[in-house]
Amino acid sequence: MRSVLVIAVFVVLAAQAVEFEQPLISGSVIMDFMSYSEDSAYSSNGQYVAVCNRLQARKFSLGISGSINTFVEYEAELGISGCSGPSLRVSVKEAGVYFTPGETRFGVGMTHVKRGFELGSDCGHTLTAEKPVFRKAVSPNCHPLGFIAETEFSLGTAGFIEAELFYGNGGTGTLKDEHDINAALFYHTPFQGLAAGGFYNSIEMEVNPENDGSESGTRYGFGLDYSSSGLLVRCEYFMIDGLLPGMRPVGCSMAAEEVENTGVIAETGYLFPLSSESISSVTPYFQYQRWDRFSNSESGDYKFSWIVAGVKANMGSSNCYVTAEYQTPSATPEEQRKDSSVFRLRLGVNY
């Protein structure tokens, strides 16, 4: 699939080189200092692993995007990302070639698929420093590669609708016996900054080595998003059916493909503009997360929850910022290990 994308890029560039417009160069640098209250914590896969205070290169990326003629767009991003694991390996994070007739865009790309408002956002562009702890349960592959179609429908004074359809590779990075299909629909209301919507996701992936072939899983979610006059509010609900084997909680003996989860996030923040030359704005924020790691269990409690509180200060301009954030568990089921609290200090630059 990646070779198809590379070939498509070169074919389009070769055919349209005479009208190749000046590309836009962009990127980001995000550095974290993380301090843990304990020596173990839950990873993004839900496994309890050893942790210690550390500095982390959370993200370093260099991107290029532009258009050819008036109906072809392209984008590519290279870099490293802390969410990919401890090995800081340079890789392609996003890439794509799209045809753009009117308000529609379709083509082949590797990108953040729109699995809701929060998980459809780029890393480093959410209100909190990180996406919810259950993000890997919803989206096992952060940047899948596949065919994408996006469009917008104007409703006049009633707002507009945004839609995306994605068909891409499965967990092995191929379409052989696997797939990742996602449909998202968002309604942007006539009330400034208010949107509602959700997604439905069908995944075919190999999660049980004892069975031949792959297993089916589904995810869906819906929520509300509001951003206007400095006020930021977001609430979302997620349902997950079928997990990777390592994501089952302690005490769960059911096969991974049969385990169901639910997740909830509720967050709010307010941007205070400042007249200072060194600090242009300050945004304090608060978030509640809940993850039921075995929602179809006939007995037992598997409901975890966390509270996240922090403040983000834009330094001089919105391109440079400092974030101080504290995340702590607010509820832990009996007989389950308690997550570590973590303080995060982040320095970031977007260019």
mmCIF file of C-alpha atoms in Angstrom:
data_model
loop_
_atom_site.group_PDB
_atom_site.id
_atom_site.type_symbol
_atom_site.label_atom_id
_atom_site.label_comp_id
_atom_site.label_asym_id
_atom_site.label_seq_id
_atom_site.Cartn_x
_atom_site.Cartn_y
_atom_site.Cartn_z
ATOM 1 C CA MET A 1 0.000 0.000 0.000
ATOM 2 C CA ARG A 2 2.829 2.395 0.782
ATOM 3 C CA SER A 3 4.385 1.681 -2.608
ATOM 4 C CA VAL A 4 1.061 2.598 -4.253
ATOM 5 C CA LEU A 5 1.148 5.950 -2.462
ATOM 6 C CA VAL A 6 4.757 6.661 -3.476
ATOM 7 C CA ILE A 7 4.009 5.790 -7.113
ATOM 8 C CA ALA A 8 0.910 7.995 -7.047
ATOM 9 C CA VAL A 9 2.922 10.942 -5.728
ATOM 10 C CA PHE A 10 5.544 10.694 -8.471
ATOM 11 C CA VAL A 11 2.974 10.153 -11.232
ATOM 12 C CA VAL A 12 1.007 13.230 -10.201
ATOM 13 C CA LEU A 13 4.123 15.381 -9.819
ATOM 14 C CA ALA A 14 5.511 14.279 -13.172
ATOM 15 C CA ALA A 15 2.229 14.974 -14.940
ATOM 16 C CA GLN A 16 1.622 18.375 -13.371
ATOM 17 C CA ALA A 17 5.128 19.695 -12.700
ATOM 18 C CA VAL A 18 4.639 22.714 -14.929
ATOM 19 C CA GLU A 19 2.052 24.102 -12.510
ATOM 20 C CA PHE A 20 3.618 22.949 -9.248
ATOM 21 C CA GLU A 21 2.956 25.705 -6.690
ATOM 22 C CA GLN A 22 5.299 26.778 -3.903
ATOM 23 C CA PRO A 23 4.776 24.243 -1.065
ATOM 24 C CA LEU A 24 4.089 25.115 2.560
ATOM 25 C CA ILE A 25 6.701 23.907 5.068
ATOM 26 C CA SER A 26 5.444 23.168 8.590
ATOM 27 C CA GLY A 27 6.259 21.074 11.608
ATOM 28 C CA SER A 28 6.480 20.878 15.374
ATOM 29 C CA VAL A 29 8.900 20.215 18.204
ATOM 30 C CA ILE A 30 7.464 18.956 21.511
ATOM 31 C CA MET A 31 9.616 18.123 24.546
ATOM 32 C CA ASP A 32 8.289 16.733 27.848
ATOM 33 C CA PHE A 33 9.518 16.313 31.395
ATOM 34 C CA MET A 34 7.483 13.652 33.199
ATOM 35 C CA SER A 35 7.468 12.927 36.934
ATOM 36 C CA TYR A 36 5.615 9.871 38.322
ATOM 37 C CA SER A 37 4.309 9.343 41.854
ATOM 38 C CA GLU A 38 4.975 5.580 41.651
ATOM 39 C CA ASP A 39 7.439 3.304 39.871
ATOM 40 C CA SER A 40 4.758 1.668 37.654
ATOM 41 C CA ALA A 41 1.875 2.956 35.552
ATOM 42 C CA TYR A 42 -0.550 1.843 32.854
ATOM 43 C CA SER A 43 0.733 2.138 29.293
ATOM 44 C CA SER A 44 -1.396 3.192 26.325
ATOM 45 C CA ASN A 45 -2.082 -0.534 25.796
ATOM 46 C CA GLY A 46 -3.524 -0.863 29.290
ATOM 47 C CA GLN A 47 -0.570 -2.876 30.614
ATOM 48 C CA TYR A 48 1.015 -2.098 33.979
ATOM 49 C CA VAL A 49 4.687 -1.360 33.270
ATOM 50 C CA ALA A 50 7.692 0.120 35.083
ATOM 51 C CA VAL A 51 8.146 3.885 34.724
ATOM 52 C CA CYS A 52 10.510 6.519 36.101
ATOM 53 C CA ASN A 53 10.982 10.259 35.823
ATOM 54 C CA ARG A 54 12.315 11.178 32.417
ATOM 55 C CA LEU A 55 12.728 13.670 29.631
ATOM 56 C CA GLN A 56 10.936 12.715 26.447
ATOM 57 C CA ALA A 57 11.120 13.868 22.843
ATOM 58 C CA ARG A 58 7.359 13.647 22.403
ATOM 59 C CA LYS A 59 7.316 14.773 18.803
ATOM 60 C CA PHE A 60 9.587 16.201 16.159
ATOM 61 C CA SER A 61 8.151 16.559 12.686
ATOM 62 C CA LEU A 62 8.789 18.246 9.372
ATOM 63 C CA GLY A 63 5.933 18.511 6.904
ATOM 64 C CA ILE A 64 5.303 19.708 3.380
ATOM 65 C CA SER A 65 1.954 20.390 1.732
ATOM 66 C CA GLY A 66 0.654 22.176 -1.299
ATOM 67 C CA SER A 67 -1.441 21.990 -4.418
ATOM 68 C CA ILE A 68 -0.967 21.265 -8.092
ATOM 69 C CA ASN A 69 -3.238 23.094 -10.514
ATOM 70 C CA THR A 70 -6.543 23.717 -8.757
ATOM 71 C CA PHE A 71 -7.729 20.178 -8.096
ATOM 72 C CA VAL A 72 -4.804 18.184 -6.640
ATOM 73 C CA GLU A 73 -3.414 18.451 -3.102
ATOM 74 C CA TYR A 74 -0.503 16.625 -1.509
ATOM 75 C CA GLU A 75 0.991 16.382 1.973
ATOM 76 C CA ALA A 76 3.762 14.496 3.746
ATOM 77 C CA GLU A 77 5.211 14.518 7.251
ATOM 78 C CA LEU A 78 8.372 12.855 8.556
ATOM 79 C CA GLY A 79 9.483 12.706 12.153
ATOM 80 C CA ILE A 80 9.706 10.920 15.461
ATOM 81 C CA SER A 81 6.950 10.461 18.014
ATOM 82 C CA GLY A 82 7.015 9.316 21.627
ATOM 83 C CA CYS A 83 3.689 7.503 21.190
ATOM 84 C CA SER A 84 5.392 5.095 18.764
ATOM 85 C CA GLY A 85 7.537 3.642 21.560
ATOM 86 C CA PRO A 86 10.915 4.219 23.192
ATOM 87 C CA SER A 87 12.895 3.865 19.963
ATOM 88 C CA LEU A 88 13.140 7.313 18.422
ATOM 89 C CA ARG A 89 13.020 6.184 14.822
ATOM 90 C CA VAL A 90 12.329 8.587 11.967
ATOM 91 C CA SER A 91 9.319 7.443 9.968
ATOM 92 C CA VAL A 92 6.522 8.718 7.753
ATOM 93 C CA LYS A 93 3.745 9.994 10.009
ATOM 94 C CA GLU A 94 1.351 11.337 7.410
ATOM 95 C CA ALA A 95 1.278 11.417 3.620
ATOM 96 C CA GLY A 96 -1.300 11.672 0.891
ATOM 97 C CA VAL A 97 -2.321 12.713 -2.596
ATOM 98 C CA TYR A 98 -5.890 13.936 -3.039
ATOM 99 C CA PHE A 99 -8.107 15.169 -5.836
ATOM 100 C CA THR A 100 -10.233 18.141 -4.760
ATOM 101 C CA PRO A 101 -13.191 18.866 -7.042
ATOM 102 C CA GLY A 102 -15.382 21.433 -5.283
ATOM 103 C CA GLU A 103 -15.976 20.715 -1.595
ATOM 104 C CA THR A 104 -14.955 17.052 -1.980
ATOM 105 C CA ARG A 105 -11.516 15.539 -1.434
ATOM 106 C CA PHE A 106 -10.590 11.931 -2.233
ATOM 107 C CA GLY A 107 -7.387 9.989 -2.717
ATOM 108 C CA VAL A 108 -4.863 7.804 -0.925
ATOM 109 C CA GLY A 109 -3.438 8.915 2.395
ATOM 110 C CA MET A 110 -1.974 8.005 5.746
ATOM 111 C CA THR A 111 -3.463 10.260 8.391
ATOM 112 C CA HIS A 112 -5.412 10.620 11.645
ATOM 113 C CA VAL A 113 -8.735 9.036 10.749
ATOM 114 C CA LYS A 114 -11.697 10.918 12.238
ATOM 115 C CA ARG A 115 -12.700 8.597 15.075
ATOM 116 C CA GLY A 116 -14.511 11.404 16.830
ATOM 117 C CA PHE A 117 -13.382 14.906 17.776
ATOM 118 C CA GLU A 118 -10.576 13.998 20.186
ATOM 119 C CA LEU A 119 -8.995 11.039 18.405
ATOM 120 C CA GLY A 120 -9.344 12.740 15.022
ATOM 121 C CA SER A 121 -7.054 15.585 16.156
ATOM 122 C CA ASP A 122 -3.325 15.706 15.500
ATOM 123 C CA CYS A 123 -1.003 14.919 18.413
ATOM 124 C CA GLY A 124 -0.188 18.117 20.290
ATOM 125 C CA HIS A 125 -3.379 19.863 19.147
ATOM 126 C CA THR A 126 -5.784 18.637 21.824
ATOM 127 C CA LEU A 127 -6.788 20.624 24.906
ATOM 128 C CA THR A 128 -4.919 18.225 27.207
ATOM 129 C CA ALA A 129 -1.325 17.230 26.544
ATOM 130 C CA GLU A 130 -2.296 13.692 25.552
ATOM 131 C CA LYS A 131 -5.340 11.932 24.169
ATOM 132 C CA PRO A 132 -7.347 9.711 26.590
ATOM 133 C CA VAL A 133 -5.749 6.662 28.162
ATOM 134 C CA PHE A 134 -8.022 4.320 26.162
ATOM 135 C CA ARG A 135 -6.962 5.767 22.782
ATOM 136 C CA LYS A 136 -5.216 2.555 21.651
ATOM 137 C CA ALA A 137 -8.328 0.510 22.422
ATOM 138 C CA VAL A 138 -10.306 2.708 20.020
ATOM 139 C CA SER A 139 -7.568 3.141 17.426
ATOM 140 C CA PRO A 140 -4.938 0.341 17.455
ATOM 141 C CA ASN A 141 -3.233 2.003 14.462
ATOM 142 C CA CYS A 142 -2.802 5.773 14.897
ATOM 143 C CA HIS A 143 -1.946 6.549 11.269
ATOM 144 C CA PRO A 144 -3.523 3.903 9.005
ATOM 145 C CA LEU A 145 -2.968 4.031 5.260
ATOM 146 C CA GLY A 146 -5.881 3.745 2.867
ATOM 147 C CA PHE A 147 -8.414 5.325 0.549
ATOM 148 C CA ILE A 148 -10.057 8.487 1.896
ATOM 149 C CA ALA A 149 -13.085 10.486 0.756
ATOM 150 C CA GLU A 150 -14.072 13.725 2.512
ATOM 151 C CA THR A 151 -16.804 16.211 1.761
ATOM 152 C CA GLU A 152 -18.896 19.052 3.165
ATOM 153 C CA PHE A 153 -22.580 19.764 2.593
ATOM 154 C CA SER A 154 -23.838 23.289 3.144
ATOM 155 C CA LEU A 155 -27.229 23.597 4.831
ATOM 156 C CA GLY A 156 -27.411 27.340 4.359
ATOM 157 C CA THR A 157 -28.430 29.122 7.536
ATOM 158 C CA ALA A 158 -28.763 25.730 9.267
ATOM 159 C CA GLY A 159 -24.990 25.125 9.247
ATOM 160 C CA PHE A 160 -23.115 22.414 7.375
ATOM 161 C CA ILE A 161 -22.284 18.704 7.514
ATOM 162 C CA GLU A 162 -18.756 17.262 7.355
ATOM 163 C CA ALA A 163 -18.298 13.619 6.337
ATOM 164 C CA GLU A 164 -15.355 11.237 5.911
ATOM 165 C CA LEU A 165 -15.155 7.658 4.640
ATOM 166 C CA PHE A 166 -11.966 5.613 5.022
ATOM 167 C CA TYR A 167 -10.990 2.115 3.838
ATOM 168 C CA GLY A 168 -7.479 1.091 4.819
ATOM 169 C CA ASN A 169 -4.965 -1.502 5.908
ATOM 170 C CA GLY A 170 -5.426 -3.715 8.929
ATOM 171 C CA GLY A 171 -3.038 -4.194 11.831
ATOM 172 C CA THR A 172 -0.413 -5.962 9.712
ATOM 173 C CA GLY A 173 -0.184 -2.998 7.354
ATOM 174 C CA THR A 174 -1.865 -4.848 4.463
ATOM 175 C CA LEU A 175 -5.358 -5.528 3.110
ATOM 176 C CA LYS A 176 -4.815 -9.281 3.126
ATOM 177 C CA ASP A 177 -7.607 -10.752 5.285
ATOM 178 C CA GLU A 178 -7.712 -7.483 7.275
ATOM 179 C CA HIS A 179 -9.133 -3.994 6.978
ATOM 180 C CA ASP A 180 -9.934 -0.793 8.825
ATOM 181 C CA ILE A 181 -13.182 0.867 7.676
ATOM 182 C CA ASN A 182 -14.301 4.121 9.270
ATOM 183 C CA ALA A 183 -17.268 6.400 8.579
ATOM 184 C CA ALA A 184 -17.547 9.763 10.358
ATOM 185 C CA LEU A 185 -20.270 12.408 10.251
ATOM 186 C CA PHE A 186 -20.266 15.803 12.009
ATOM 187 C CA TYR A 187 -22.963 18.460 12.065
ATOM 188 C CA HIS A 188 -21.702 22.016 12.525
ATOM 189 C CA THR A 189 -24.689 23.908 13.851
ATOM 190 C CA PRO A 190 -25.593 27.545 13.097
ATOM 191 C CA PHE A 191 -24.571 28.357 16.675
ATOM 192 C CA GLN A 192 -20.967 29.566 16.405
ATOM 193 C CA GLY A 193 -18.439 26.930 17.515
ATOM 194 C CA LEU A 194 -20.997 24.191 18.304
ATOM 195 C CA ALA A 195 -20.751 20.810 16.553
ATOM 196 C CA ALA A 196 -22.131 17.324 17.143
ATOM 197 C CA GLY A 197 -21.235 14.047 15.499
ATOM 198 C CA GLY A 198 -19.676 10.643 15.680
ATOM 199 C CA PHE A 199 -18.171 7.693 13.857
ATOM 200 C CA TYR A 200 -18.592 3.982 13.186
ATOM 201 C CA ASN A 201 -15.548 1.775 12.722
ATOM 202 C CA SER A 202 -15.229 -1.819 11.532
ATOM 203 C CA ILE A 203 -11.872 -3.528 12.013
ATOM 204 C CA GLU A 204 -10.822 -6.954 10.791
ATOM 205 C CA MET A 205 -7.595 -7.931 12.568
ATOM 206 C CA GLU A 206 -5.797 -10.946 13.977
ATOM 207 C CA VAL A 207 -6.153 -10.876 17.761
ATOM 208 C CA ASN A 208 -6.405 -14.567 18.662
ATOM 209 C CA PRO A 209 -3.414 -16.690 17.581
ATOM 210 C CA GLU A 210 -5.344 -19.857 18.528
ATOM 211 C CA ASN A 211 -7.765 -19.263 15.644
ATOM 212 C CA ASP A 212 -7.022 -19.339 11.935
ATOM 213 C CA GLY A 213 -7.516 -16.052 10.151
ATOM 214 C CA SER A 214 -8.622 -12.733 11.577
ATOM 215 C CA GLU A 215 -11.360 -11.587 13.925
ATOM 216 C CA SER A 216 -13.888 -8.769 13.601
ATOM 217 C CA GLY A 217 -14.170 -5.792 15.888
ATOM 218 C CA THR A 218 -16.305 -2.658 15.936
ATOM 219 C CA ARG A 219 -16.007 0.774 17.499
ATOM 220 C CA TYR A 220 -18.372 3.701 17.536
ATOM 221 C CA GLY A 221 -18.620 7.000 19.331
ATOM 222 C CA PHE A 222 -20.485 10.276 19.426
ATOM 223 C CA GLY A 223 -20.137 13.599 21.163
ATOM 224 C CA LEU A 224 -20.437 17.388 21.310
ATOM 225 C CA ASP A 225 -17.760 20.008 20.738
ATOM 226 C CA TYR A 226 -17.917 23.736 21.474
ATOM 227 C CA SER A 227 -15.246 26.369 20.915
ATOM 228 C CA SER A 228 -16.172 30.058 20.917
ATOM 229 C CA SER A 229 -15.335 33.291 22.759
ATOM 230 C CA GLY A 230 -12.505 31.577 24.639
ATOM 231 C CA LEU A 231 -14.697 28.793 26.084
ATOM 232 C CA LEU A 232 -13.768 25.204 25.155
ATOM 233 C CA VAL A 233 -16.054 22.254 25.953
ATOM 234 C CA ARG A 234 -15.955 18.686 24.652
ATOM 235 C CA CYS A 235 -17.858 15.533 25.690
ATOM 236 C CA GLU A 236 -17.543 12.146 23.949
ATOM 237 C CA TYR A 237 -18.623 8.549 24.459
ATOM 238 C CA PHE A 238 -16.847 5.543 22.910
ATOM 239 C CA MET A 239 -17.825 1.874 22.604
ATOM 240 C CA ILE A 240 -15.186 -0.746 21.744
ATOM 241 C CA ASP A 241 -15.957 -4.353 20.768
ATOM 242 C CA GLY A 242 -12.873 -6.550 20.341
ATOM 243 C CA LEU A 243 -9.400 -5.828 21.711
ATOM 244 C CA LEU A 244 -5.798 -6.722 21.105
ATOM 245 C CA PRO A 245 -4.865 -9.632 23.441
ATOM 246 C CA GLY A 246 -2.536 -7.592 25.658
ATOM 247 C CA MET A 247 -5.249 -5.061 26.446
ATOM 248 C CA ARG A 248 -7.430 -7.348 28.560
ATOM 249 C CA PRO A 249 -7.481 -6.329 32.240
ATOM 250 C CA VAL A 250 -6.361 -8.577 35.075
ATOM 251 C CA GLY A 251 -9.092 -11.117 35.851
ATOM 252 C CA CYS A 252 -10.560 -11.172 32.345
ATOM 253 C CA SER A 253 -10.514 -14.705 30.913
ATOM 254 C CA MET A 254 -12.756 -14.024 27.922
ATOM 255 C CA ALA A 255 -11.180 -14.131 24.463
ATOM 256 C CA ALA A 256 -9.879 -10.714 23.405
ATOM 257 C CA GLU A 257 -12.200 -10.484 20.394
ATOM 258 C CA GLU A 258 -15.226 -10.898 22.701
ATOM 259 C CA VAL A 259 -14.285 -8.225 25.254
ATOM 260 C CA GLU A 260 -16.198 -4.948 25.175
ATOM 261 C CA ASN A 261 -15.072 -1.581 26.558
ATOM 262 C CA THR A 262 -16.614 1.837 26.969
ATOM 263 C CA GLY A 263 -14.853 5.172 27.326
ATOM 264 C CA VAL A 264 -15.952 8.682 28.270
ATOM 265 C CA ILE A 265 -14.207 12.041 28.228
ATOM 266 C CA ALA A 266 -15.577 15.372 29.442
ATOM 267 C CA GLU A 267 -13.365 18.436 29.357
ATOM 268 C CA THR A 268 -13.500 22.185 29.532
ATOM 269 C CA GLY A 269 -11.096 25.105 29.390
ATOM 270 C CA TYR A 270 -11.060 28.855 28.970
ATOM 271 C CA LEU A 271 -8.574 30.960 27.017
ATOM 272 C CA PHE A 272 -7.673 34.212 28.777
ATOM 273 C CA PRO A 273 -5.977 36.698 26.409
ATOM 274 C CA LEU A 274 -3.167 38.747 27.970
ATOM 275 C CA SER A 275 -1.572 42.007 26.963
ATOM 276 C CA SER A 276 1.913 40.877 28.001
ATOM 277 C CA GLU A 277 4.538 40.752 25.252
ATOM 278 C CA SER A 278 5.983 37.496 26.609
ATOM 279 C CA ILE A 279 2.708 35.640 27.285
ATOM 280 C CA SER A 280 -0.163 36.233 24.864
ATOM 281 C CA SER A 281 -2.739 33.937 26.485
ATOM 282 C CA VAL A 282 -3.296 31.435 29.294
ATOM 283 C CA THR A 283 -5.701 28.483 29.121
ATOM 284 C CA PRO A 284 -6.502 26.567 32.329
ATOM 285 C CA TYR A 285 -8.350 23.295 31.661
ATOM 286 C CA PHE A 286 -9.914 20.292 33.353
ATOM 287 C CA GLN A 287 -10.763 16.830 32.016
ATOM 288 C CA TYR A 288 -12.512 13.716 33.333
ATOM 289 C CA GLN A 289 -11.836 10.303 31.764
ATOM 290 C CA ARG A 290 -13.583 7.010 32.424
ATOM 291 C CA TRP A 291 -12.615 3.631 30.958
ATOM 292 C CA ASP A 292 -14.677 0.509 31.638
ATOM 293 C CA ARG A 293 -12.177 -2.107 30.536
ATOM 294 C CA PHE A 294 -14.657 -5.030 30.626
ATOM 295 C CA SER A 295 -18.112 -3.534 30.185
ATOM 296 C CA ASN A 296 -19.755 -6.840 29.187
ATOM 297 C CA SER A 297 -18.455 -8.653 32.271
ATOM 298 C CA GLU A 298 -21.108 -10.621 34.151
ATOM 299 C CA SER A 299 -19.421 -9.880 37.485
ATOM 300 C CA GLY A 300 -16.703 -7.651 38.868
ATOM 301 C CA ASP A 301 -15.819 -3.995 38.563
ATOM 302 C CA TYR A 302 -13.468 -2.854 35.784
ATOM 303 C CA LYS A 303 -14.239 0.875 35.755
ATOM 304 C CA PHE A 304 -11.176 3.154 35.923
ATOM 305 C CA SER A 305 -11.330 6.947 35.931
ATOM 306 C CA TRP A 306 -8.837 9.814 35.911
ATOM 307 C CA ILE A 307 -8.814 13.558 36.455
ATOM 308 C CA VAL A 308 -6.533 15.788 34.383
ATOM 309 C CA ALA A 309 -5.913 19.434 35.239
ATOM 310 C CA GLY A 310 -3.452 21.836 33.692
ATOM 311 C CA VAL A 311 -2.657 25.218 32.237
ATOM 312 C CA LYS A 312 -1.252 26.128 28.824
ATOM 313 C CA ALA A 313 0.524 29.446 28.207
ATOM 314 C CA ASN A 314 1.168 30.717 24.683
ATOM 315 C CA MET A 315 4.517 32.499 24.665
ATOM 316 C CA GLY A 316 4.424 35.627 22.515
ATOM 317 C CA SER A 317 2.406 33.862 19.820
ATOM 318 C CA SER A 318 0.330 30.712 19.487
ATOM 319 C CA ASN A 319 3.289 28.985 17.806
ATOM 320 C CA CYS A 320 5.274 28.577 21.044
ATOM 321 C CA TYR A 321 3.750 27.331 24.288
ATOM 322 C CA VAL A 322 4.392 25.865 27.741
ATOM 323 C CA THR A 323 2.038 23.390 29.414
ATOM 324 C CA ALA A 324 1.988 22.206 33.027
ATOM 325 C CA GLU A 325 -0.382 19.290 33.626
ATOM 326 C CA TYR A 326 -1.220 16.835 36.400
ATOM 327 C CA GLN A 327 -3.081 13.554 35.839
ATOM 328 C CA THR A 328 -4.238 11.369 38.724
ATOM 329 C CA PRO A 329 -6.567 8.355 39.045
ATOM 330 C CA SER A 330 -9.919 9.204 40.653
ATOM 331 C CA ALA A 331 -11.326 5.649 40.833
ATOM 332 C CA THR A 332 -9.666 2.226 40.646
ATOM 333 C CA PRO A 333 -11.571 -1.098 40.883
ATOM 334 C CA GLU A 334 -10.785 -3.438 43.751
ATOM 335 C CA GLU A 335 -8.139 -6.069 42.960
ATOM 336 C CA GLN A 336 -6.819 -3.863 40.141
ATOM 337 C CA ARG A 337 -3.545 -1.977 40.360
ATOM 338 C CA LYS A 338 -3.797 1.757 40.872
ATOM 339 C CA ASP A 339 -2.327 3.932 38.169
ATOM 340 C CA SER A 340 0.492 6.332 38.962
ATOM 341 C CA SER A 341 -0.147 10.059 39.053
ATOM 342 C CA VAL A 342 2.008 11.969 36.606
ATOM 343 C CA PHE A 343 3.121 15.578 36.325
ATOM 344 C CA ARG A 344 4.035 16.713 32.838
ATOM 345 C CA LEU A 345 5.893 19.883 31.842
ATOM 346 C CA ARG A 346 5.789 20.456 28.090
ATOM 347 C CA LEU A 347 7.616 22.877 25.807
ATOM 348 C CA GLY A 348 6.256 23.054 22.293
ATOM 349 C CA VAL A 349 6.784 24.936 19.053
ATOM 350 C CA ASN A 350 4.634 24.761 15.929
ATOM 351 C CA TYR A 351 6.029 26.309 12.784
#
